[in-house]
């Protein structure tokens, strides 16, 4: 009897565990772009963040209350940088609710009751975002640049001209100018050299 009790307890714990997600298994397990695998409440955290650690018990308690209704997962956004970039994670912890190909950003108190209420109905008052597909190499660069551009506009309006976003935003333009200079100067030198050679030939012919 004790043996079966232990097995049932272990099975119960596994069945309601918060799923550890990473860059390799995120899409295959969650299918958040289509919603095929149900609704997901996912926390993106940093191991060194005290706020991330403090909210863990409330998050797990909410998972217990919503067992069978909503799937729960968590992502170490420091190790899984691409997932953090893909879902615009700029602070820790960040909690997002995924439903039918859309995501909703949690902005309430980090308590189990707030998480439960948000996952059941509370998400409806928040503006949805279409879930992005996983980025390729160039897609990641483009997404980073678009995100930096939005941040640069905000920084410039606030009078901050030397932030990371502003620098990233203007880097392509600076690179293009430097490239033109690098191409134009050697061309000018070659042109000058040819003209000198032509003048010397004319002098010798006289």
PDB file of C-alpha atoms in Angstrom:
ATOM      1  CA  UNK A   1       0.000   0.000   0.000  1.00  0.00           C
ATOM      2  CA  UNK A   2       2.857   2.325   0.874  1.00  0.00           C
ATOM      3  CA  UNK A   3       4.527   1.527  -2.466  1.00  0.00           C
ATOM      4  CA  UNK A   4       1.440   2.569  -4.456  1.00  0.00           C
ATOM      5  CA  UNK A   5       1.031   5.669  -2.314  1.00  0.00           C
ATOM      6  CA  UNK A   6       4.575   6.787  -3.153  1.00  0.00           C
ATOM      7  CA  UNK A   7       3.994   6.175  -6.885  1.00  0.00           C
ATOM      8  CA  UNK A   8       0.749   8.159  -6.857  1.00  0.00           C
ATOM      9  CA  UNK A   9       2.441  11.010  -4.997  1.00  0.00           C
ATOM     10  CA  UNK A  10       5.371  11.089  -7.468  1.00  0.00           C
ATOM     11  CA  UNK A  11       3.005  10.975 -10.468  1.00  0.00           C
ATOM     12  CA  UNK A  12       0.952  13.813  -9.017  1.00  0.00           C
ATOM     13  CA  UNK A  13       4.053  15.952  -8.510  1.00  0.00           C
ATOM     14  CA  UNK A  14       5.320  15.311 -12.052  1.00  0.00           C
ATOM     15  CA  UNK A  15       1.925  15.955 -13.646  1.00  0.00           C
ATOM     16  CA  UNK A  16       1.651  19.398 -12.071  1.00  0.00           C
ATOM     17  CA  UNK A  17       5.278  20.479 -12.306  1.00  0.00           C
ATOM     18  CA  UNK A  18       6.226  23.784 -13.911  1.00  0.00           C
ATOM     19  CA  UNK A  19       7.858  22.807 -17.206  1.00  0.00           C
ATOM     20  CA  UNK A  20      11.465  23.849 -17.721  1.00  0.00           C
ATOM     21  CA  UNK A  21      11.638  25.402 -21.187  1.00  0.00           C
ATOM     22  CA  UNK A  22      14.661  26.275 -23.303  1.00  0.00           C
ATOM     23  CA  UNK A  23      15.537  27.236 -26.869  1.00  0.00           C
ATOM     24  CA  UNK A  24      15.492  23.607 -28.036  1.00  0.00           C
ATOM     25  CA  UNK A  25      12.157  22.465 -26.607  1.00  0.00           C
ATOM     26  CA  UNK A  26      10.119  25.675 -26.314  1.00  0.00           C
ATOM     27  CA  UNK A  27       8.185  25.479 -29.574  1.00  0.00           C
ATOM     28  CA  UNK A  28       7.794  21.699 -29.676  1.00  0.00           C
ATOM     29  CA  UNK A  29       6.322  21.595 -26.156  1.00  0.00           C
ATOM     30  CA  UNK A  30       4.286  24.790 -26.000  1.00  0.00           C
ATOM     31  CA  UNK A  31       3.281  25.387 -29.655  1.00  0.00           C
ATOM     32  CA  UNK A  32       2.417  28.931 -28.596  1.00  0.00           C
ATOM     33  CA  UNK A  33       2.384  30.223 -32.188  1.00  0.00           C
ATOM     34  CA  UNK A  34      -0.724  28.141 -32.920  1.00  0.00           C
ATOM     35  CA  UNK A  35      -2.145  27.373 -29.480  1.00  0.00           C
ATOM     36  CA  UNK A  36      -2.334  23.645 -30.299  1.00  0.00           C
ATOM     37  CA  UNK A  37      -1.004  22.631 -26.873  1.00  0.00           C
ATOM     38  CA  UNK A  38      -3.390  24.777 -24.877  1.00  0.00           C
ATOM     39  CA  UNK A  39      -2.849  27.935 -22.848  1.00  0.00           C
ATOM     40  CA  UNK A  40       0.503  28.661 -21.189  1.00  0.00           C
ATOM     41  CA  UNK A  41       1.533  30.966 -18.368  1.00  0.00           C
ATOM     42  CA  UNK A  42       5.296  31.347 -18.615  1.00  0.00           C
ATOM     43  CA  UNK A  43       7.695  33.222 -16.398  1.00  0.00           C
ATOM     44  CA  UNK A  44      10.979  34.505 -17.804  1.00  0.00           C
ATOM     45  CA  UNK A  45      13.544  34.878 -15.052  1.00  0.00           C
ATOM     46  CA  UNK A  46      17.202  35.479 -14.272  1.00  0.00           C
ATOM     47  CA  UNK A  47      18.917  33.153 -11.752  1.00  0.00           C
ATOM     48  CA  UNK A  48      20.577  36.091  -9.979  1.00  0.00           C
ATOM     49  CA  UNK A  49      17.355  38.127  -9.693  1.00  0.00           C
ATOM     50  CA  UNK A  50      15.943  38.170  -6.155  1.00  0.00           C
ATOM     51  CA  UNK A  51      12.492  39.195  -7.388  1.00  0.00           C
ATOM     52  CA  UNK A  52      12.469  36.107  -9.638  1.00  0.00           C
ATOM     53  CA  UNK A  53      13.239  33.891  -6.645  1.00  0.00           C
ATOM     54  CA  UNK A  54      10.668  35.588  -4.430  1.00  0.00           C
ATOM     55  CA  UNK A  55       7.789  35.005  -6.857  1.00  0.00           C
ATOM     56  CA  UNK A  56       8.514  31.297  -7.425  1.00  0.00           C
ATOM     57  CA  UNK A  57       6.332  29.946  -4.605  1.00  0.00           C
ATOM     58  CA  UNK A  58       3.352  32.061  -5.716  1.00  0.00           C
ATOM     59  CA  UNK A  59       3.838  30.933  -9.299  1.00  0.00           C
ATOM     60  CA  UNK A  60       3.951  27.262  -8.277  1.00  0.00           C
ATOM     61  CA  UNK A  61       0.887  27.698  -6.089  1.00  0.00           C
ATOM     62  CA  UNK A  62      -0.999  29.213  -9.020  1.00  0.00           C
ATOM     63  CA  UNK A  63       0.062  26.225 -11.128  1.00  0.00           C
ATOM     64  CA  UNK A  64      -1.447  23.926  -8.494  1.00  0.00           C
ATOM     65  CA  UNK A  65      -4.737  25.839  -8.548  1.00  0.00           C
ATOM     66  CA  UNK A  66      -4.910  25.861 -12.358  1.00  0.00           C
ATOM     67  CA  UNK A  67      -3.803  22.281 -12.869  1.00  0.00           C
ATOM     68  CA  UNK A  68      -5.692  20.872 -15.861  1.00  0.00           C
ATOM     69  CA  UNK A  69      -6.727  24.347 -17.067  1.00  0.00           C
ATOM     70  CA  UNK A  70      -3.469  26.108 -17.919  1.00  0.00           C
ATOM     71  CA  UNK A  71       0.048  24.859 -18.595  1.00  0.00           C
ATOM     72  CA  UNK A  72       2.879  26.479 -16.650  1.00  0.00           C
ATOM     73  CA  UNK A  73       6.449  26.926 -17.810  1.00  0.00           C
ATOM     74  CA  UNK A  74       9.561  28.900 -17.023  1.00  0.00           C
ATOM     75  CA  UNK A  75      12.556  30.105 -19.030  1.00  0.00           C
ATOM     76  CA  UNK A  76      15.982  31.111 -17.819  1.00  0.00           C
ATOM     77  CA  UNK A  77      16.245  34.153 -20.096  1.00  0.00           C
ATOM     78  CA  UNK A  78      19.953  34.582 -19.370  1.00  0.00           C
ATOM     79  CA  UNK A  79      20.897  31.137 -20.673  1.00  0.00           C
ATOM     80  CA  UNK A  80      18.196  31.192 -23.369  1.00  0.00           C
ATOM     81  CA  UNK A  81      18.955  34.650 -24.724  1.00  0.00           C
ATOM     82  CA  UNK A  82      17.152  34.089 -28.045  1.00  0.00           C
ATOM     83  CA  UNK A  83      13.860  33.429 -26.277  1.00  0.00           C
ATOM     84  CA  UNK A  84      14.313  36.586 -24.236  1.00  0.00           C
ATOM     85  CA  UNK A  85      14.926  38.566 -27.414  1.00  0.00           C
ATOM     86  CA  UNK A  86      12.044  36.918 -29.249  1.00  0.00           C
ATOM     87  CA  UNK A  87       9.525  37.860 -26.555  1.00  0.00           C
ATOM     88  CA  UNK A  88      11.000  41.304 -25.741  1.00  0.00           C
ATOM     89  CA  UNK A  89      12.051  40.432 -22.204  1.00  0.00           C
ATOM     90  CA  UNK A  90      13.644  43.575 -20.803  1.00  0.00           C
ATOM     91  CA  UNK A  91      13.230  42.995 -17.056  1.00  0.00           C
ATOM     92  CA  UNK A  92      12.999  40.154 -14.551  1.00  0.00           C
ATOM     93  CA  UNK A  93      10.821  38.451 -13.754  1.00  0.00           C
ATOM     94  CA  UNK A  94       8.443  38.813 -16.703  1.00  0.00           C
ATOM     95  CA  UNK A  95       5.276  36.708 -16.925  1.00  0.00           C
ATOM     96  CA  UNK A  96       3.387  36.215 -20.175  1.00  0.00           C
ATOM     97  CA  UNK A  97       0.154  34.381 -20.894  1.00  0.00           C
ATOM     98  CA  UNK A  98      -0.055  32.610 -24.265  1.00  0.00           C
ATOM     99  CA  UNK A  99      -3.413  31.763 -25.792  1.00  0.00           C
ATOM    100  CA  UNK A 100      -4.383  30.876 -29.376  1.00  0.00           C
ATOM    101  CA  UNK A 101      -1.286  32.367 -30.994  1.00  0.00           C
ATOM    102  CA  UNK A 102      -1.315  35.566 -28.941  1.00  0.00           C
ATOM    103  CA  UNK A 103       0.550  36.675 -25.829  1.00  0.00           C
ATOM    104  CA  UNK A 104      -0.534  38.926 -22.962  1.00  0.00           C
ATOM    105  CA  UNK A 105       1.881  40.685 -20.615  1.00  0.00           C
ATOM    106  CA  UNK A 106       1.169  40.246 -16.892  1.00  0.00           C
ATOM    107  CA  UNK A 107       1.358  43.528 -14.951  1.00  0.00           C
ATOM    108  CA  UNK A 108      -0.263  42.754 -11.595  1.00  0.00           C
ATOM    109  CA  UNK A 109       1.054  41.869  -8.163  1.00  0.00           C
ATOM    110  CA  UNK A 110       3.159  38.715  -8.136  1.00  0.00           C
ATOM    111  CA  UNK A 111       0.763  36.653  -6.006  1.00  0.00           C
ATOM    112  CA  UNK A 112      -0.870  33.299  -6.708  1.00  0.00           C
ATOM    113  CA  UNK A 113      -4.351  34.851  -6.715  1.00  0.00           C
ATOM    114  CA  UNK A 114      -3.290  37.484  -9.258  1.00  0.00           C
ATOM    115  CA  UNK A 115      -1.718  34.841 -11.518  1.00  0.00           C
ATOM    116  CA  UNK A 116      -4.843  32.675 -11.361  1.00  0.00           C
ATOM    117  CA  UNK A 117      -7.179  35.597 -12.063  1.00  0.00           C
ATOM    118  CA  UNK A 118      -4.989  36.783 -14.946  1.00  0.00           C
ATOM    119  CA  UNK A 119      -4.858  33.350 -16.603  1.00  0.00           C
ATOM    120  CA  UNK A 120      -8.617  32.795 -16.297  1.00  0.00           C
ATOM    121  CA  UNK A 121     -10.052  36.133 -17.396  1.00  0.00           C
ATOM    122  CA  UNK A 122      -7.779  39.008 -16.430  1.00  0.00           C
ATOM    123  CA  UNK A 123      -5.645  38.789 -19.564  1.00  0.00           C
ATOM    124  CA  UNK A 124      -8.603  39.998 -21.651  1.00  0.00           C
ATOM    125  CA  UNK A 125      -8.148  43.652 -20.629  1.00  0.00           C
ATOM    126  CA  UNK A 126      -4.533  43.682 -21.849  1.00  0.00           C
ATOM    127  CA  UNK A 127      -3.579  44.353 -25.485  1.00  0.00           C
ATOM    128  CA  UNK A 128      -2.607  41.091 -27.248  1.00  0.00           C
ATOM    129  CA  UNK A 129       0.579  40.593 -29.228  1.00  0.00           C
ATOM    130  CA  UNK A 130       0.935  38.123 -32.084  1.00  0.00           C
ATOM    131  CA  UNK A 131       3.409  35.423 -31.077  1.00  0.00           C
ATOM    132  CA  UNK A 132       6.554  35.659 -33.187  1.00  0.00           C
ATOM    133  CA  UNK A 133       7.998  32.607 -34.909  1.00  0.00           C
ATOM    134  CA  UNK A 134      11.480  31.564 -33.867  1.00  0.00           C
ATOM    135  CA  UNK A 135      14.110  33.841 -35.395  1.00  0.00           C
ATOM    136  CA  UNK A 136      16.823  32.769 -37.768  1.00  0.00           C
ATOM    137  CA  UNK A 137      20.223  34.469 -37.602  1.00  0.00           C
ATOM    138  CA  UNK A 138      19.272  37.446 -39.796  1.00  0.00           C
ATOM    139  CA  UNK A 139      15.791  37.620 -38.319  1.00  0.00           C
ATOM    140  CA  UNK A 140      17.348  37.998 -34.878  1.00  0.00           C
ATOM    141  CA  UNK A 141      19.508  40.900 -36.092  1.00  0.00           C
ATOM    142  CA  UNK A 142      16.533  42.629 -37.742  1.00  0.00           C
ATOM    143  CA  UNK A 143      14.385  42.179 -34.628  1.00  0.00           C
ATOM    144  CA  UNK A 144      17.167  43.577 -32.442  1.00  0.00           C
ATOM    145  CA  UNK A 145      17.516  46.602 -34.724  1.00  0.00           C
ATOM    146  CA  UNK A 146      13.755  47.275 -34.808  1.00  0.00           C
ATOM    147  CA  UNK A 147      13.618  47.044 -31.015  1.00  0.00           C
ATOM    148  CA  UNK A 148      16.625  49.390 -30.729  1.00  0.00           C
ATOM    149  CA  UNK A 149      14.967  51.876 -33.097  1.00  0.00           C
ATOM    150  CA  UNK A 150      11.860  52.062 -30.895  1.00  0.00           C
ATOM    151  CA  UNK A 151      14.039  52.586 -27.848  1.00  0.00           C
ATOM    152  CA  UNK A 152      16.117  55.215 -29.655  1.00  0.00           C
ATOM    153  CA  UNK A 153      13.017  57.246 -30.550  1.00  0.00           C
ATOM    154  CA  UNK A 154      11.970  57.246 -26.900  1.00  0.00           C
ATOM    155  CA  UNK A 155      15.499  58.178 -25.734  1.00  0.00           C
ATOM    156  CA  UNK A 156      15.882  61.019 -28.249  1.00  0.00           C
ATOM    157  CA  UNK A 157      12.514  62.503 -27.257  1.00  0.00           C
ATOM    158  CA  UNK A 158      13.706  62.413 -23.640  1.00  0.00           C
ATOM    159  CA  UNK A 159      16.929  64.192 -24.609  1.00  0.00           C
ATOM    160  CA  UNK A 160      19.189  61.161 -24.113  1.00  0.00           C
ATOM    161  CA  UNK A 161      21.529  61.079 -27.100  1.00  0.00           C
ATOM    162  CA  UNK A 162      24.144  58.515 -26.058  1.00  0.00           C
ATOM    163  CA  UNK A 163      22.173  55.460 -24.957  1.00  0.00           C
ATOM    164  CA  UNK A 164      22.799  51.934 -26.210  1.00  0.00           C
ATOM    165  CA  UNK A 165      19.657  51.989 -28.380  1.00  0.00           C
ATOM    166  CA  UNK A 166      20.611  55.288 -30.015  1.00  0.00           C
ATOM    167  CA  UNK A 167      24.123  54.027 -30.766  1.00  0.00           C
ATOM    168  CA  UNK A 168      22.797  50.750 -32.187  1.00  0.00           C
ATOM    169  CA  UNK A 169      20.254  52.616 -34.285  1.00  0.00           C
ATOM    170  CA  UNK A 170      22.851  54.861 -35.921  1.00  0.00           C
ATOM    171  CA  UNK A 171      25.560  52.213 -36.363  1.00  0.00           C
ATOM    172  CA  UNK A 172      24.404  51.131 -39.878  1.00  0.00           C
ATOM    173  CA  UNK A 173      24.537  54.746 -41.070  1.00  0.00           C
ATOM    174  CA  UNK A 174      28.006  55.288 -39.598  1.00  0.00           C
ATOM    175  CA  UNK A 175      29.200  52.036 -41.153  1.00  0.00           C
ATOM    176  CA  UNK A 176      27.825  53.073 -44.567  1.00  0.00           C
ATOM    177  CA  UNK A 177      29.630  56.423 -44.399  1.00  0.00           C
ATOM    178  CA  UNK A 178      32.903  54.780 -43.399  1.00  0.00           C
ATOM    179  CA  UNK A 179      32.500  52.266 -46.220  1.00  0.00           C
ATOM    180  CA  UNK A 180      31.982  55.045 -48.753  1.00  0.00           C
ATOM    181  CA  UNK A 181      35.037  56.878 -47.463  1.00  0.00           C
ATOM    182  CA  UNK A 182      37.109  53.693 -47.619  1.00  0.00           C
ATOM    183  CA  UNK A 183      36.029  53.126 -51.229  1.00  0.00           C
ATOM    184  CA  UNK A 184      36.179  56.748 -52.392  1.00  0.00           C
ATOM    185  CA  UNK A 185      39.639  57.696 -51.056  1.00  0.00           C
ATOM    186  CA  UNK A 186      41.554  54.868 -52.792  1.00  0.00           C
ATOM    187  CA  UNK A 187      39.620  55.621 -56.012  1.00  0.00           C
ATOM    188  CA  UNK A 188      40.624  59.285 -55.765  1.00  0.00           C
ATOM    189  CA  UNK A 189      44.275  58.332 -55.211  1.00  0.00           C
ATOM    190  CA  UNK A 190      44.242  56.055 -58.250  1.00  0.00           C
ATOM    191  CA  UNK A 191      42.631  58.754 -60.377  1.00  0.00           C
ATOM    192  CA  UNK A 192      45.241  61.292 -59.264  1.00  0.00           C
ATOM    193  CA  UNK A 193      48.051  58.851 -59.994  1.00  0.00           C
ATOM    194  CA  UNK A 194      46.733  58.187 -63.519  1.00  0.00           C
ATOM    195  CA  UNK A 195      46.443  61.912 -64.230  1.00  0.00           C
ATOM    196  CA  UNK A 196      50.020  62.475 -63.139  1.00  0.00           C
ATOM    197  CA  UNK A 197      51.238  59.687 -65.365  1.00  0.00           C
ATOM    198  CA  UNK A 198      49.382  61.187 -68.325  1.00  0.00           C
ATOM    199  CA  UNK A 199      50.913  64.617 -67.674  1.00  0.00           C
ATOM    200  CA  UNK A 200      54.421  63.139 -67.493  1.00  0.00           C
ATOM    201  CA  UNK A 201      53.881  61.337 -70.790  1.00  0.00           C
ATOM    202  CA  UNK A 202      52.770  64.602 -72.404  1.00  0.00           C
ATOM    203  CA  UNK A 203      55.861  66.414 -71.099  1.00  0.00           C
ATOM    204  CA  UNK A 204      58.215  63.684 -72.374  1.00  0.00           C
ATOM    205  CA  UNK A 205      56.560  63.674 -75.795  1.00  0.00           C
ATOM    206  CA  UNK A 206      57.280  67.404 -76.114  1.00  0.00           C
TER     207      UNK A 206
END
